[in-house]
């Protein structure tokens, strides 16, 4: 990490004093976001040229300024609710830049998406495709659909964010998609099947999972095209992980290796390959700043109670996620102690880290929790009637 980076602890502390924002709050680094976007686009272009398309998975962070910046780089957007589609369009994305996934789309969401003229629905059940056909017929429009195929690939990530194996609720087995296409598809009139969608999970750092996915995709492609189906689009989903333990070592992930894992797909003539990256684009651009309210010792632990809790950052409580945490002041303390960093929420799971070695801290000190640009603010809640956590983009 260079000194110019706003996340350098010293710079961060100066900034906090200068801006005097009330804690807790999220800070985002727009320069870093732009550098990440450029790196991702460059790496994608190198492997796929004009046939590669990135749709930002806005579930990771729907801050308007961030969305606008991403849109200005001409990325598409992956939405999972009517609310997200509306928010994307408000931020400047065109309807035809939107792909719409989700296992449970409501009738209203489907109709609104049809009205917005989205690029494609990623259907997660066969029934959903038939319902879309029915609504599209009533509205006299034609909808492009992909089927989300569950390739039954187990990935090495937290079990709550693994999505591509048969025990997950996501997607449809390829055989079922294939059978439906050969039997029921001809009875539809207002949907056009354009290809398959996949998403095997999130925070994946082992590239062999993506290589396995690529093999499955190629087999499915071969079977479909061999049987007369025209496949113009393949959406491989998202899932690329980031370095939580040492974010400064790798603020920009290795997009080159990631896109190379899918390189065999670039040989498919005339096929557009879509990627739905979320965490890898915005994860490292955010830091959560909190203040120590109290310290206290119990027989078992030395607690530092923060003014941020699981209501501001849910990931540690929900996925036992470990984020890099730095006590910003005093910076040059000579005495170190082990602290359990807890939030103020009435839940025993409201803990950010256990027995973390930190320079001695006291009431009023600032704490920085890193790598929270993705799935941070968006997972916040009003539990305990907490106020909405603020966000600032620098
Ligand atoms: N596409 C689909 C269909 C998805 O479900 C997801 C994420 C993505 C793309 C983007 O995945 P990414 O590139 O961000 O890994 N709240 C959890 C993560 C949930 C991910 C949900 N789906 C966390 O904090 O780790």
Coordinates of C-alpha atoms and ligand atoms in Angstrom, one line a residue:
X1 CA 0.0 0.0 0.0
X2 CA 1.4 3.4 -0.9
X3 CA 1.2 6.5 1.3
X4 CA -1.1 8.2 -1.1
X5 CA -3.8 5.6 -0.5
X6 CA -6.6 7.0 1.6
X7 CA -6.7 3.7 3.5
X8 CA -3.3 4.1 4.9
X9 CA -4.0 4.3 8.7
X10 CA -2.2 7.6 9.1
X11 CA -4.0 9.2 6.2
X12 CA -7.3 7.7 7.4
X13 CA -6.9 9.3 10.8
X14 CA -6.1 12.7 9.3
X15 CA -9.1 12.5 7.1
X16 CA -11.4 11.5 10.0
X17 CA -10.2 14.5 12.1
X18 CA -10.5 16.8 9.1
X19 CA -14.0 15.7 8.0
X20 CA -15.3 15.2 11.5
X21 CA -18.0 12.7 10.3
X22 CA -19.9 11.0 13.1
X23 CA -19.0 7.4 13.5
X24 CA -19.8 4.7 12.4
X25 CA -19.5 5.4 8.6
X26 CA -18.4 3.8 5.4
X27 CA -15.7 5.4 3.3
X28 CA -15.2 4.5 -0.3
X29 CA -12.1 5.2 -2.4
X30 CA -13.2 6.3 -5.9
X31 CA -9.7 6.3 -7.3
X32 CA -9.2 2.7 -6.3
X33 CA -12.6 1.8 -7.8
X34 CA -11.5 3.3 -11.1
X35 CA -8.2 1.5 -11.1
X36 CA -10.0 -1.8 -10.4
X37 CA -12.5 -1.2 -13.2
X38 CA -9.7 -0.4 -15.6
X39 CA -7.8 -3.6 -14.6
X40 CA -10.9 -5.8 -15.0
X41 CA -11.9 -4.4 -18.3
X42 CA -8.3 -4.7 -19.7
X43 CA -8.0 -8.3 -18.5
X44 CA -11.4 -9.2 -20.0
X45 CA -10.6 -7.5 -23.3
X46 CA -7.3 -9.4 -23.6
X47 CA -9.1 -12.8 -23.5
X48 CA -12.5 -12.1 -24.9
X49 CA -12.3 -8.8 -26.9
X50 CA -15.7 -7.4 -27.8
X51 CA -17.3 -10.8 -27.0
X52 CA -16.7 -10.3 -23.2
X53 CA -19.2 -8.4 -21.1
X54 CA -19.1 -7.5 -17.4
X55 CA -22.3 -7.0 -15.6
X56 CA -21.7 -5.5 -12.1
X57 CA -23.5 -7.6 -9.5
X58 CA -25.1 -4.6 -7.7
X59 CA -26.2 -6.7 -4.7
X60 CA -22.6 -6.1 -3.6
X61 CA -23.1 -2.4 -3.2
X62 CA -25.8 -0.2 -4.6
X63 CA -24.4 3.2 -3.6
X64 CA -25.6 5.6 -6.3
X65 CA -22.2 7.3 -6.9
X66 CA -20.6 3.9 -7.2
X67 CA -23.2 2.7 -9.6
X68 CA -22.8 5.8 -11.7
X69 CA -19.1 5.4 -11.8
X70 CA -19.4 1.8 -12.9
X71 CA -22.0 2.7 -15.5
X72 CA -19.6 5.3 -16.9
X73 CA -17.2 2.5 -17.7
X74 CA -20.0 1.0 -19.8
X75 CA -20.5 -2.1 -17.8
X76 CA -23.9 -3.8 -17.6
X77 CA -25.6 -4.6 -14.4
X78 CA -26.8 -7.8 -12.7
X79 CA -30.0 -7.3 -10.7
X80 CA -31.9 -9.6 -8.4
X81 CA -35.0 -7.6 -7.6
X82 CA -37.3 -5.0 -9.0
X83 CA -35.8 -2.6 -6.5
X84 CA -32.4 -3.2 -7.9
X85 CA -33.5 -2.8 -11.5
X86 CA -35.2 0.6 -10.7
X87 CA -32.1 1.7 -8.8
X88 CA -29.8 0.7 -11.7
X89 CA -31.9 2.6 -14.2
X90 CA -32.0 5.6 -11.9
X91 CA -28.3 5.5 -11.8
X92 CA -28.1 5.7 -15.6
X93 CA -28.0 2.1 -16.8
X94 CA -30.1 1.4 -19.9
X95 CA -32.8 -1.3 -19.7
X96 CA -30.9 -3.4 -22.2
X97 CA -27.8 -3.4 -19.9
X98 CA -29.7 -5.3 -17.2
X99 CA -29.7 -9.0 -16.5
X100 CA -32.2 -10.2 -13.9
X101 CA -31.6 -13.2 -11.8
X102 CA -33.2 -14.6 -8.6
X103 CA -35.1 -17.7 -7.6
X104 CA -38.3 -15.9 -6.7
X105 CA -39.3 -13.1 -9.1
X106 CA -42.7 -11.8 -8.4
X107 CA -45.3 -11.1 -11.1
X108 CA -44.9 -7.4 -10.6
X109 CA -41.1 -7.7 -10.9
X110 CA -41.4 -9.7 -14.1
X111 CA -43.9 -7.2 -15.6
X112 CA -41.8 -4.2 -14.6
X113 CA -38.7 -5.9 -16.1
X114 CA -40.5 -6.6 -19.3
X115 CA -41.6 -2.9 -19.4
X116 CA -38.0 -1.8 -18.8
X117 CA -36.9 -3.9 -21.8
X118 CA -34.1 -5.7 -19.9
X119 CA -31.5 -7.6 -21.8
X120 CA -32.3 -11.1 -20.3
X121 CA -34.0 -12.9 -17.5
X122 CA -31.9 -15.5 -15.9
X123 CA -34.6 -18.1 -15.1
X124 CA -34.1 -20.2 -12.1
X125 CA -37.0 -22.6 -12.7
X126 CA -38.7 -24.0 -15.8
X127 CA -42.0 -22.7 -14.4
X128 CA -40.6 -19.2 -14.3
X129 CA -39.9 -19.3 -18.0
X130 CA -43.5 -20.2 -18.8
X131 CA -44.8 -17.4 -16.5
X132 CA -42.5 -14.9 -18.3
X133 CA -43.9 -16.2 -21.6
X134 CA -47.4 -15.7 -20.4
X135 CA -46.8 -12.1 -19.2
X136 CA -44.8 -11.2 -22.3
X137 CA -47.7 -12.5 -24.5
X138 CA -50.1 -10.3 -22.6
X139 CA -47.9 -7.3 -23.0
X140 CA -47.1 -8.2 -26.6
X141 CA -43.3 -8.1 -26.1
X142 CA -40.6 -10.8 -26.6
X143 CA -38.3 -11.6 -23.7
X144 CA -34.8 -13.0 -23.9
X145 CA -34.2 -15.7 -21.4
X146 CA -31.3 -17.7 -20.1
X147 CA -31.7 -20.7 -17.9
X148 CA -29.6 -20.7 -14.8
X149 CA -28.0 -24.1 -14.9
X150 CA -26.8 -25.7 -11.6
X151 CA -23.7 -27.6 -12.7
X152 CA -23.3 -29.4 -9.4
X153 CA -19.8 -28.1 -8.6
X154 CA -18.8 -27.9 -5.0
X155 CA -16.7 -24.9 -4.3
X156 CA -14.4 -24.2 -1.4
X157 CA -16.1 -21.2 0.3
X158 CA -18.4 -20.6 3.2
X159 CA -21.4 -22.9 2.8
X160 CA -23.8 -20.0 2.9
X161 CA -22.3 -18.6 -0.3
X162 CA -21.9 -21.8 -2.2
X163 CA -24.6 -21.9 -4.9
X164 CA -23.6 -24.4 -7.6
X165 CA -24.3 -27.8 -6.1
X166 CA -27.5 -29.8 -6.1
X167 CA -28.4 -29.1 -2.4
X168 CA -28.6 -25.4 -3.2
X169 CA -31.9 -23.8 -4.2
X170 CA -30.3 -22.1 -7.2
X171 CA -30.6 -23.0 -10.8
X172 CA -31.9 -26.1 -12.6
X173 CA -30.1 -29.3 -13.5
X174 CA -28.9 -29.2 -17.1
X175 CA -30.8 -32.4 -18.1
X176 CA -34.1 -30.7 -17.0
X177 CA -33.3 -27.6 -19.0
X178 CA -32.5 -29.8 -22.0
X179 CA -35.7 -31.8 -21.7
X180 CA -37.8 -28.7 -21.4
X181 CA -36.2 -27.1 -24.4
X182 CA -37.0 -30.3 -26.4
X183 CA -40.6 -30.5 -25.3
X184 CA -42.2 -27.4 -23.9
X185 CA -40.2 -24.6 -25.5
X186 CA -42.0 -25.0 -28.9
X187 CA -45.3 -24.2 -27.1
X188 CA -44.1 -20.8 -26.0
X189 CA -44.3 -17.8 -28.2
X190 CA -43.0 -14.7 -26.4
X191 CA -39.7 -15.9 -25.0
X192 CA -36.4 -16.5 -26.8
X193 CA -33.9 -18.8 -25.2
X194 CA -30.5 -17.2 -25.8
X195 CA -28.2 -19.3 -23.6
X196 CA -27.3 -20.6 -20.2
X197 CA -26.4 -18.8 -17.0
X198 CA -24.2 -20.2 -14.2
X199 CA -23.1 -18.9 -10.8
X200 CA -21.3 -21.4 -8.5
X201 CA -20.7 -19.3 -5.5
X202 CA -18.9 -16.3 -4.0
X203 CA -15.5 -15.5 -2.5
X204 CA -13.9 -18.2 -4.7
X205 CA -10.1 -18.0 -4.7
X206 CA -9.3 -21.4 -6.2
X207 CA -9.3 -20.9 -9.9
X208 CA -9.8 -24.7 -10.5
X209 CA -13.5 -24.2 -9.6
X210 CA -13.8 -21.8 -12.5
X211 CA -11.9 -24.2 -14.8
X212 CA -14.3 -27.0 -13.8
X213 CA -17.2 -24.7 -14.5
X214 CA -15.8 -23.9 -18.0
X215 CA -15.6 -27.7 -18.7
X216 CA -19.3 -28.1 -17.8
X217 CA -20.3 -25.1 -19.8
X218 CA -18.5 -26.5 -22.9
X219 CA -20.2 -29.8 -22.5
X220 CA -23.6 -28.1 -22.2
X221 CA -22.9 -25.9 -25.2
X222 CA -21.9 -28.8 -27.3
X223 CA -25.0 -30.8 -26.5
X224 CA -27.3 -27.8 -27.1
X225 CA -25.8 -26.6 -30.4
X226 CA -25.4 -30.2 -31.6
X227 CA -29.1 -30.5 -31.2
X228 CA -30.0 -27.3 -33.2
X229 CA -30.2 -24.7 -30.4
X230 CA -28.6 -21.5 -31.2
X231 CA -26.5 -20.2 -28.2
X232 CA -25.4 -16.6 -28.5
X233 CA -24.8 -15.9 -24.9
X234 CA -23.2 -17.7 -21.9
X235 CA -23.2 -16.0 -18.5
X236 CA -20.7 -17.5 -16.1
X237 CA -21.8 -15.5 -13.1
X238 CA -19.5 -14.0 -10.6
X239 CA -17.7 -15.3 -7.5
X240 CA -14.1 -14.1 -7.8
X241 CA -12.8 -13.7 -4.2
X242 CA -10.6 -11.0 -2.6
X243 CA -7.9 -11.0 -0.1
X244 CA -9.5 -10.3 3.3
X245 CA -6.5 -11.1 5.5
X246 CA -4.1 -8.7 3.8
X247 CA -6.1 -6.3 1.6
X248 CA -3.2 -3.9 1.2
X249 CA -1.1 -6.7 -0.5
X250 CA -3.7 -7.1 -3.2
X251 CA -6.1 -4.2 -3.6
X252 CA -6.7 -5.2 -7.2
X253 CA -7.4 -8.9 -7.7
X254 CA -5.6 -10.9 -10.3
X255 CA -8.2 -10.5 -13.1
X256 CA -5.9 -11.9 -15.7
X257 CA -5.8 -15.4 -14.1
X258 CA -9.5 -15.2 -13.5
X259 CA -10.4 -14.5 -17.1
X260 CA -7.9 -17.0 -18.3
X261 CA -9.7 -19.7 -16.4
X262 CA -12.6 -19.1 -18.9
X263 CA -10.3 -18.8 -21.9
X264 CA -11.5 -22.0 -23.6
X265 CA -14.9 -20.2 -24.0
X266 CA -13.3 -17.6 -26.2
X267 CA -12.9 -20.2 -29.0
X268 CA -16.7 -20.5 -29.4
X269 CA -17.4 -18.6 -32.5
X270 CA -19.8 -15.6 -32.2
X271 CA -20.7 -16.4 -28.5
X272 CA -20.8 -13.5 -26.0
X273 CA -19.5 -14.4 -22.6
X274 CA -21.0 -12.5 -19.7
X275 CA -19.4 -12.1 -16.2
X276 CA -21.2 -10.9 -13.1
X277 CA -18.5 -9.6 -10.8
X278 CA -19.5 -8.0 -7.5
X279 CA -17.0 -8.4 -4.7
X280 CA -13.9 -8.3 -6.8
X281 CA -14.9 -4.9 -8.2
X282 CA -15.9 -3.1 -5.0
X283 CA -14.8 -5.2 -2.0
X284 CA -11.5 -3.5 -1.4
X285 CA -12.8 0.1 -2.0
X286 CA -14.5 0.4 1.3
X287 CA -13.5 0.8 5.0
X288 CA -15.8 1.0 8.0
X289 CA -14.8 3.5 10.6
X290 CA -16.0 3.0 14.1
X291 CA -15.2 4.4 17.5
X292 CA -14.4 2.6 20.8
X293 CA -17.1 3.4 23.2
X294 CA -15.9 1.4 26.2
X295 CA -13.3 -1.2 27.2
X296 CA -14.0 -3.8 29.8
X297 CA -12.3 -6.9 31.2
X298 CA -14.3 -10.1 32.1
X299 CA -12.8 -13.3 33.4
X300 CA -12.7 -14.6 29.8
X301 CA -12.0 -11.6 27.6
X302 CA -10.8 -8.1 27.2
X303 CA -13.6 -6.4 25.3
X304 CA -13.5 -3.2 23.2
X305 CA -17.1 -2.2 22.6
X306 CA -17.5 -0.3 19.3
X307 CA -20.2 2.0 18.0
X308 CA -20.5 -0.2 14.9
X309 CA -22.1 -3.6 15.2
X310 CA -23.6 -6.4 13.1
X311 CA -26.3 -3.9 12.1
X312 CA -23.6 -2.0 10.1
X313 CA -21.5 -4.9 9.1
X314 CA -23.2 -8.3 9.1
X315 CA -20.5 -10.5 7.5
X316 CA -18.6 -11.5 10.7
X317 CA -21.8 -12.5 12.5
X318 CA -23.4 -14.2 9.5
X319 CA -20.4 -16.0 7.8
X320 CA -17.8 -15.9 10.6
X321 CA -16.0 -13.6 8.1
X322 CA -12.6 -12.2 9.2
X323 CA -11.8 -8.7 8.1
X324 CA -8.5 -6.9 8.6
X325 CA -8.9 -4.5 11.5
X326 CA -6.6 -1.7 12.5
X327 CA -6.7 0.5 15.6
X328 CA -6.0 3.9 14.1
X329 CA -4.8 5.7 17.3
X330 CA -2.5 5.5 19.0
X331 CA -0.5 4.5 16.0
X332 CA 2.8 4.1 17.7
X333 CA 1.8 2.4 20.9
X334 CA 4.4 0.2 22.5
X335 CA 2.0 -1.9 24.6
X336 CA -0.1 -4.5 22.9
X337 CA -3.1 -6.4 24.2
X338 CA -5.6 -9.0 22.9
X339 CA -9.0 -7.6 22.4
X340 CA -12.4 -9.0 21.5
X341 CA -14.0 -6.3 19.4
X342 CA -17.7 -6.3 20.0
X343 CA -20.6 -4.2 18.7
X344 CA -23.4 -2.7 20.7
X345 CA -26.2 -5.0 19.5
X346 CA -28.1 -7.3 21.8
X347 CA -26.8 -10.5 20.2
X348 CA -23.8 -12.6 21.3
X349 CA -22.9 -13.0 17.7
X350 CA -22.2 -9.3 17.4
X351 CA -18.5 -9.7 17.4
X352 CA -16.0 -8.5 14.8
X353 CA -12.9 -10.3 16.0
X354 CA -11.9 -12.4 19.0
X355 CA -8.6 -12.0 20.9
X356 CA -7.1 -9.7 18.3
X357 CA -3.7 -8.3 19.2
X358 CA -3.8 -4.5 19.0
X359 CA -1.9 -1.6 20.5
X360 CA -3.5 -0.7 23.8
X361 CA -6.8 1.1 22.9
X362 CA -9.0 3.4 24.9
X363 CA -12.4 5.1 24.7
X364 CA -12.6 7.4 21.8
X365 CA -10.0 5.6 19.6
X366 CA -10.9 5.0 16.0
X367 CA -11.0 1.5 14.5
X368 CA -10.9 0.8 10.8
X369 CA -12.5 -2.4 9.4
X370 CA -11.2 -3.1 5.9
X371 CA -12.5 -4.8 2.7
X372 CA -16.1 -3.8 3.4
X373 CA -17.0 -2.3 0.0
X374 CA -18.9 -5.4 -1.0
X375 CA -21.8 -6.9 1.1
X376 CA -21.2 -4.3 3.8
X377 CA -23.6 -1.4 3.9
X378 CA -26.1 -3.3 1.7
X379 CA -26.5 -5.9 4.4
X380 CA -27.0 -3.4 7.2
X381 CA -30.3 -3.3 9.1
X382 CA -32.3 -1.3 11.5
X383 CA -32.4 -4.0 14.2
X384 CA -32.4 -2.4 17.7
X385 CA -33.7 0.7 15.8
X386 CA -30.2 1.6 14.7
X387 CA -29.9 4.7 12.4
X388 CA -29.0 4.2 8.8
X389 CA -25.3 3.9 8.5
X390 CA -23.7 6.7 6.4
X391 CA -21.5 6.4 3.4
X392 CA -19.0 8.8 1.9
X393 CA -17.2 8.4 -1.4
X394 CA -13.9 10.1 -1.7
Ligands
LIG1 N1 -24.2 -13.5 -9.9 C1 -25.1 -14.1 -9.1 C2 -26.2 -14.8 -9.7 C3 -25.0 -14.0 -7.7 O1 -25.8 -14.6 -6.9 C4 -23.9 -13.3 -7.1 C5 -23.7 -13.2 -5.7 C6 -23.0 -12.6 -8.0 C7 -23.2 -12.8 -9.4 C8 -21.8 -11.8 -7.5 O2 -20.9 -12.6 -6.8 P1 -19.5 -12.0 -6.4 O3 -18.7 -11.7 -7.6 O4 -19.8 -10.8 -5.6 O5 -18.9 -13.1 -5.6 N2 -23.3 -11.8 1.2 C9 -22.3 -12.7 0.9 C10 -22.1 -12.9 -0.6 C11 -23.4 -13.3 -1.3 C12 -23.2 -13.4 -2.8 C13 -24.5 -13.6 -3.4 N3 -24.5 -13.8 -4.8 C14 -20.9 -12.2 1.5 O6 -20.9 -11.2 2.2 O7 -19.9 -12.9 1.4

